[in-house]
mmCIF file of C-alpha atoms in Angstrom:
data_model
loop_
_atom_site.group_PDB
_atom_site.id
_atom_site.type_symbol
_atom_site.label_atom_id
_atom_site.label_comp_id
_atom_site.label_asym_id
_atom_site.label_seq_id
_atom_site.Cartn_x
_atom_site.Cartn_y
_atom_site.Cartn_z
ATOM 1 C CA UNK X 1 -3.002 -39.110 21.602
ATOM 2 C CA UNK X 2 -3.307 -38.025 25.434
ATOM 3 C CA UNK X 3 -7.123 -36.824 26.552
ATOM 4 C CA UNK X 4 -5.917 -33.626 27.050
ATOM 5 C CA UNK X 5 -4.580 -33.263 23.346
ATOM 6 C CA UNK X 6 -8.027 -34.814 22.328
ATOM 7 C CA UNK X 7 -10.703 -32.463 24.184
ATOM 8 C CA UNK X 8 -8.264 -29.481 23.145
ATOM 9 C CA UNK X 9 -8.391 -30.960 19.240
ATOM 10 C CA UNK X 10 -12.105 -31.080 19.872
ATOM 11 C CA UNK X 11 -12.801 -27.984 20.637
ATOM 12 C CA UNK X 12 -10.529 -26.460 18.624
ATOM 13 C CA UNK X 13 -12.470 -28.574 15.687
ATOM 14 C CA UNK X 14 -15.987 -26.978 17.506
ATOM 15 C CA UNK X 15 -14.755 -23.566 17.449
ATOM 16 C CA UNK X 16 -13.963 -23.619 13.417
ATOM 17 C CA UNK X 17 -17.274 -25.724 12.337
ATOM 18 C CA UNK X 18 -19.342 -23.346 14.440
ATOM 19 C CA UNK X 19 -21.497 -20.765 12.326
ATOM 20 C CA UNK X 20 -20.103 -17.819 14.132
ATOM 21 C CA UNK X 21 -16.593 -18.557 13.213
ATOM 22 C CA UNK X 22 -17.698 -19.353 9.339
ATOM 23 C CA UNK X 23 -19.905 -15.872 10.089
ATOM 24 C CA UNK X 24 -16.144 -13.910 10.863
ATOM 25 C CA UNK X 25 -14.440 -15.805 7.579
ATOM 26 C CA UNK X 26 -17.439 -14.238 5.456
ATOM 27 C CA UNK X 27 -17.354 -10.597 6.933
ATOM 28 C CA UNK X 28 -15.152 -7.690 5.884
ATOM 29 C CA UNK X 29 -13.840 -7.786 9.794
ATOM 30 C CA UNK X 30 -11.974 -10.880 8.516
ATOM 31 C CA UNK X 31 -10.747 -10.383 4.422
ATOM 32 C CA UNK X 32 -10.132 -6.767 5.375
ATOM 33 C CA UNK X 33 -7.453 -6.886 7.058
ATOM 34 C CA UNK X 34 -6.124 -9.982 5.311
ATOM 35 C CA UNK X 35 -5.999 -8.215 1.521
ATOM 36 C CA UNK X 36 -4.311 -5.143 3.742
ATOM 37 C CA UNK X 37 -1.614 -7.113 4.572
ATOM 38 C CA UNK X 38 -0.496 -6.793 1.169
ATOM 39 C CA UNK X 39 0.732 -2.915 2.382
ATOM 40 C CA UNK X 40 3.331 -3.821 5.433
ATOM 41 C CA UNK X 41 4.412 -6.793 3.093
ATOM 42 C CA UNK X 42 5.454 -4.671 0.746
ATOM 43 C CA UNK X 43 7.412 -2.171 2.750
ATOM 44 C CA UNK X 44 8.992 -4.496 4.442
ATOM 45 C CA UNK X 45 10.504 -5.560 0.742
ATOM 46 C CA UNK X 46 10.962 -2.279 0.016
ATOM 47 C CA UNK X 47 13.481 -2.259 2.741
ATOM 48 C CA UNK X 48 15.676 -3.852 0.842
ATOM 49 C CA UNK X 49 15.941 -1.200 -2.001
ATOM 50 C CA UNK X 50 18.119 1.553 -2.504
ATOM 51 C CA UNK X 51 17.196 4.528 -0.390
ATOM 52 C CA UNK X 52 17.192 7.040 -3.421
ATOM 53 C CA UNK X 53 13.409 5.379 -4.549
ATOM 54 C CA UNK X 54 11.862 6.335 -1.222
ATOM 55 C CA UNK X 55 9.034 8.844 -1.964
ATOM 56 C CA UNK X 56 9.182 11.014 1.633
ATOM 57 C CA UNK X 57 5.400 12.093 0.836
ATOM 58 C CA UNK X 58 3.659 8.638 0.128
ATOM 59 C CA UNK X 59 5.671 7.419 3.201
ATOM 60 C CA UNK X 60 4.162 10.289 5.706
ATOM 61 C CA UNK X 61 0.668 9.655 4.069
ATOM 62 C CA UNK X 62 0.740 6.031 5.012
ATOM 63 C CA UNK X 63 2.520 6.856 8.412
ATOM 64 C CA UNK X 64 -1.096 8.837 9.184
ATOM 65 C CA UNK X 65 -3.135 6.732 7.338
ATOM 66 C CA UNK X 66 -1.699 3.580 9.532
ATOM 67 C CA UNK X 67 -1.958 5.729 12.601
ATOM 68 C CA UNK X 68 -5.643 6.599 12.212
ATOM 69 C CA UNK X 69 -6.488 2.827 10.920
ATOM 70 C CA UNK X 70 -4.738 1.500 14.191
ATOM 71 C CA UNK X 71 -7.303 3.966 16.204
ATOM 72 C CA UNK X 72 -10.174 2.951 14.631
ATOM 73 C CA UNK X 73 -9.541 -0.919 14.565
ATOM 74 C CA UNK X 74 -9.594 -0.184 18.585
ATOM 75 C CA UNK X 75 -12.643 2.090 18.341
ATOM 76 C CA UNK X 76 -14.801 -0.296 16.396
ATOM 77 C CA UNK X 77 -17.053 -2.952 17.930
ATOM 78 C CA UNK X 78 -15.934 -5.582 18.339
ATOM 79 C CA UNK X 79 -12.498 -4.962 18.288
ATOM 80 C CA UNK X 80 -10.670 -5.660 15.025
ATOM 81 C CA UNK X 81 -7.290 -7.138 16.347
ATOM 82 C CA UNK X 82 -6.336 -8.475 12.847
ATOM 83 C CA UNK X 83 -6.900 -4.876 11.355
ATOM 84 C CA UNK X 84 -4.784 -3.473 14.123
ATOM 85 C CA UNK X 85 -1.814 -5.755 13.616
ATOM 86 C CA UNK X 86 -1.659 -5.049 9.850
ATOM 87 C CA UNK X 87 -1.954 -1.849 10.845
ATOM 88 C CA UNK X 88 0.849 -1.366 13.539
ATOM 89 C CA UNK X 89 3.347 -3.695 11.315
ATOM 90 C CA UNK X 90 2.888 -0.923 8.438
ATOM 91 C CA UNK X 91 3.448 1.720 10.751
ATOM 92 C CA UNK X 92 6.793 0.240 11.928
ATOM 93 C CA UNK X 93 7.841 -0.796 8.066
ATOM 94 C CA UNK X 94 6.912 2.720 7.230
ATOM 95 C CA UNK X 95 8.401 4.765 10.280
ATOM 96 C CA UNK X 96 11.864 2.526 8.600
ATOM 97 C CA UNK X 97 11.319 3.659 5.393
ATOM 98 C CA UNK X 98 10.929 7.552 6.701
ATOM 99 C CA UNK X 99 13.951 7.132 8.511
ATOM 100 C CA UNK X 100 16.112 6.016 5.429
ATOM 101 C CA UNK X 101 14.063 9.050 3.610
ATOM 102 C CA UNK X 102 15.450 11.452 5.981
ATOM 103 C CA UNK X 103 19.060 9.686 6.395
ATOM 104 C CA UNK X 104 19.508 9.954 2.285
ATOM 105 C CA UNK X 105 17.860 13.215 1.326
ATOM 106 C CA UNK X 106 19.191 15.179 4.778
ATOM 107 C CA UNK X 107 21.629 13.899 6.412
ATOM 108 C CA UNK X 108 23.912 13.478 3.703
ATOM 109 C CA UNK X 109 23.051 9.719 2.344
ATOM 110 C CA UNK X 110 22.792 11.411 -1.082
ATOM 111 C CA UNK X 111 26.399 12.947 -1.056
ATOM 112 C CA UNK X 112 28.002 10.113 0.112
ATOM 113 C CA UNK X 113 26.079 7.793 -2.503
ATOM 114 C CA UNK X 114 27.581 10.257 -5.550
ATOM 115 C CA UNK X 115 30.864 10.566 -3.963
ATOM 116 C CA UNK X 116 31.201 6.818 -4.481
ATOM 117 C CA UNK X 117 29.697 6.411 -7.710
ATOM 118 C CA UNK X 118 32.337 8.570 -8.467
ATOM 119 C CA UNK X 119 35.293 7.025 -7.020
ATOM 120 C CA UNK X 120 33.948 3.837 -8.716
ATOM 121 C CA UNK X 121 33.627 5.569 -12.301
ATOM 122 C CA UNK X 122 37.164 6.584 -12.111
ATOM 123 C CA UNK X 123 38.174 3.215 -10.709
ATOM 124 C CA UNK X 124 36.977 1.491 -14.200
ATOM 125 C CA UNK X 125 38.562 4.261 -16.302
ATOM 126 C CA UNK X 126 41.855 3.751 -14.663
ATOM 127 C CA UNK X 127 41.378 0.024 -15.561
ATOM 128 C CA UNK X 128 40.374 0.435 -19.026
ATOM 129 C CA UNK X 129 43.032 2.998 -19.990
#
């Protein structure tokens, strides 16, 4: 190992045995934002489901409540950058999720969606009969 690897190891080794850093892992400024990650996880997966299970009001409610939790993780002191990341990556999961909303439910997502179930239905009659 070079010196330059060892005094960065070293302090990096300081920095995580010192009692303010164990003070941060104890304090809400740390395991809030951690458990909240559970949120923007979540839409992200939701991503992946059909557009008809979108709920257009739960998704503006956490589009504001992201927005005003990405303010105040600024306005607090000191700054809560962890908070503000979980915030901001719910925002953008969320903003998705109201854009599929509004692509299904008005601009003709929902339409198409029955047209095809349709032209499948009648597909597997026709190859039954």
């Amino acid at each position: 190992m070079s010196q330059a690897s060892g005094t960065v190891a070293n302090r990096f080794v300081q920095k995580i045995a010192s009692k303010e850093f164990r003070s941060y892992l104890m304090s809400t400024h740390f395991w809030g934002p951690v458990v909240n990650w559970g949120i923007p996880i979540a839409a992200i997966a939701d991503t992946q489901k059909d557009a008809s299970l979108i709920s257009g009001n739960m998704t503006a409610a956490l589009c504001l409540y992201s927005g005003l939790f990405m303010r105040f993780a600024l306005a607090v002191r000191p700054t809560n950058y962890l908070l503000f990341a979980c915030h901001a990556t719910n925002e953008a999961a969320q903003l998705t999720q109201g854009y599929r909303w509004f692509k299904y439910n008005k601009m003709g997502g929902k339409e198409k969606a029955n047209a095809e179930k349709v032209v499948k239905e009648e597909g597997e009659q026709q190859t039954n009969a």
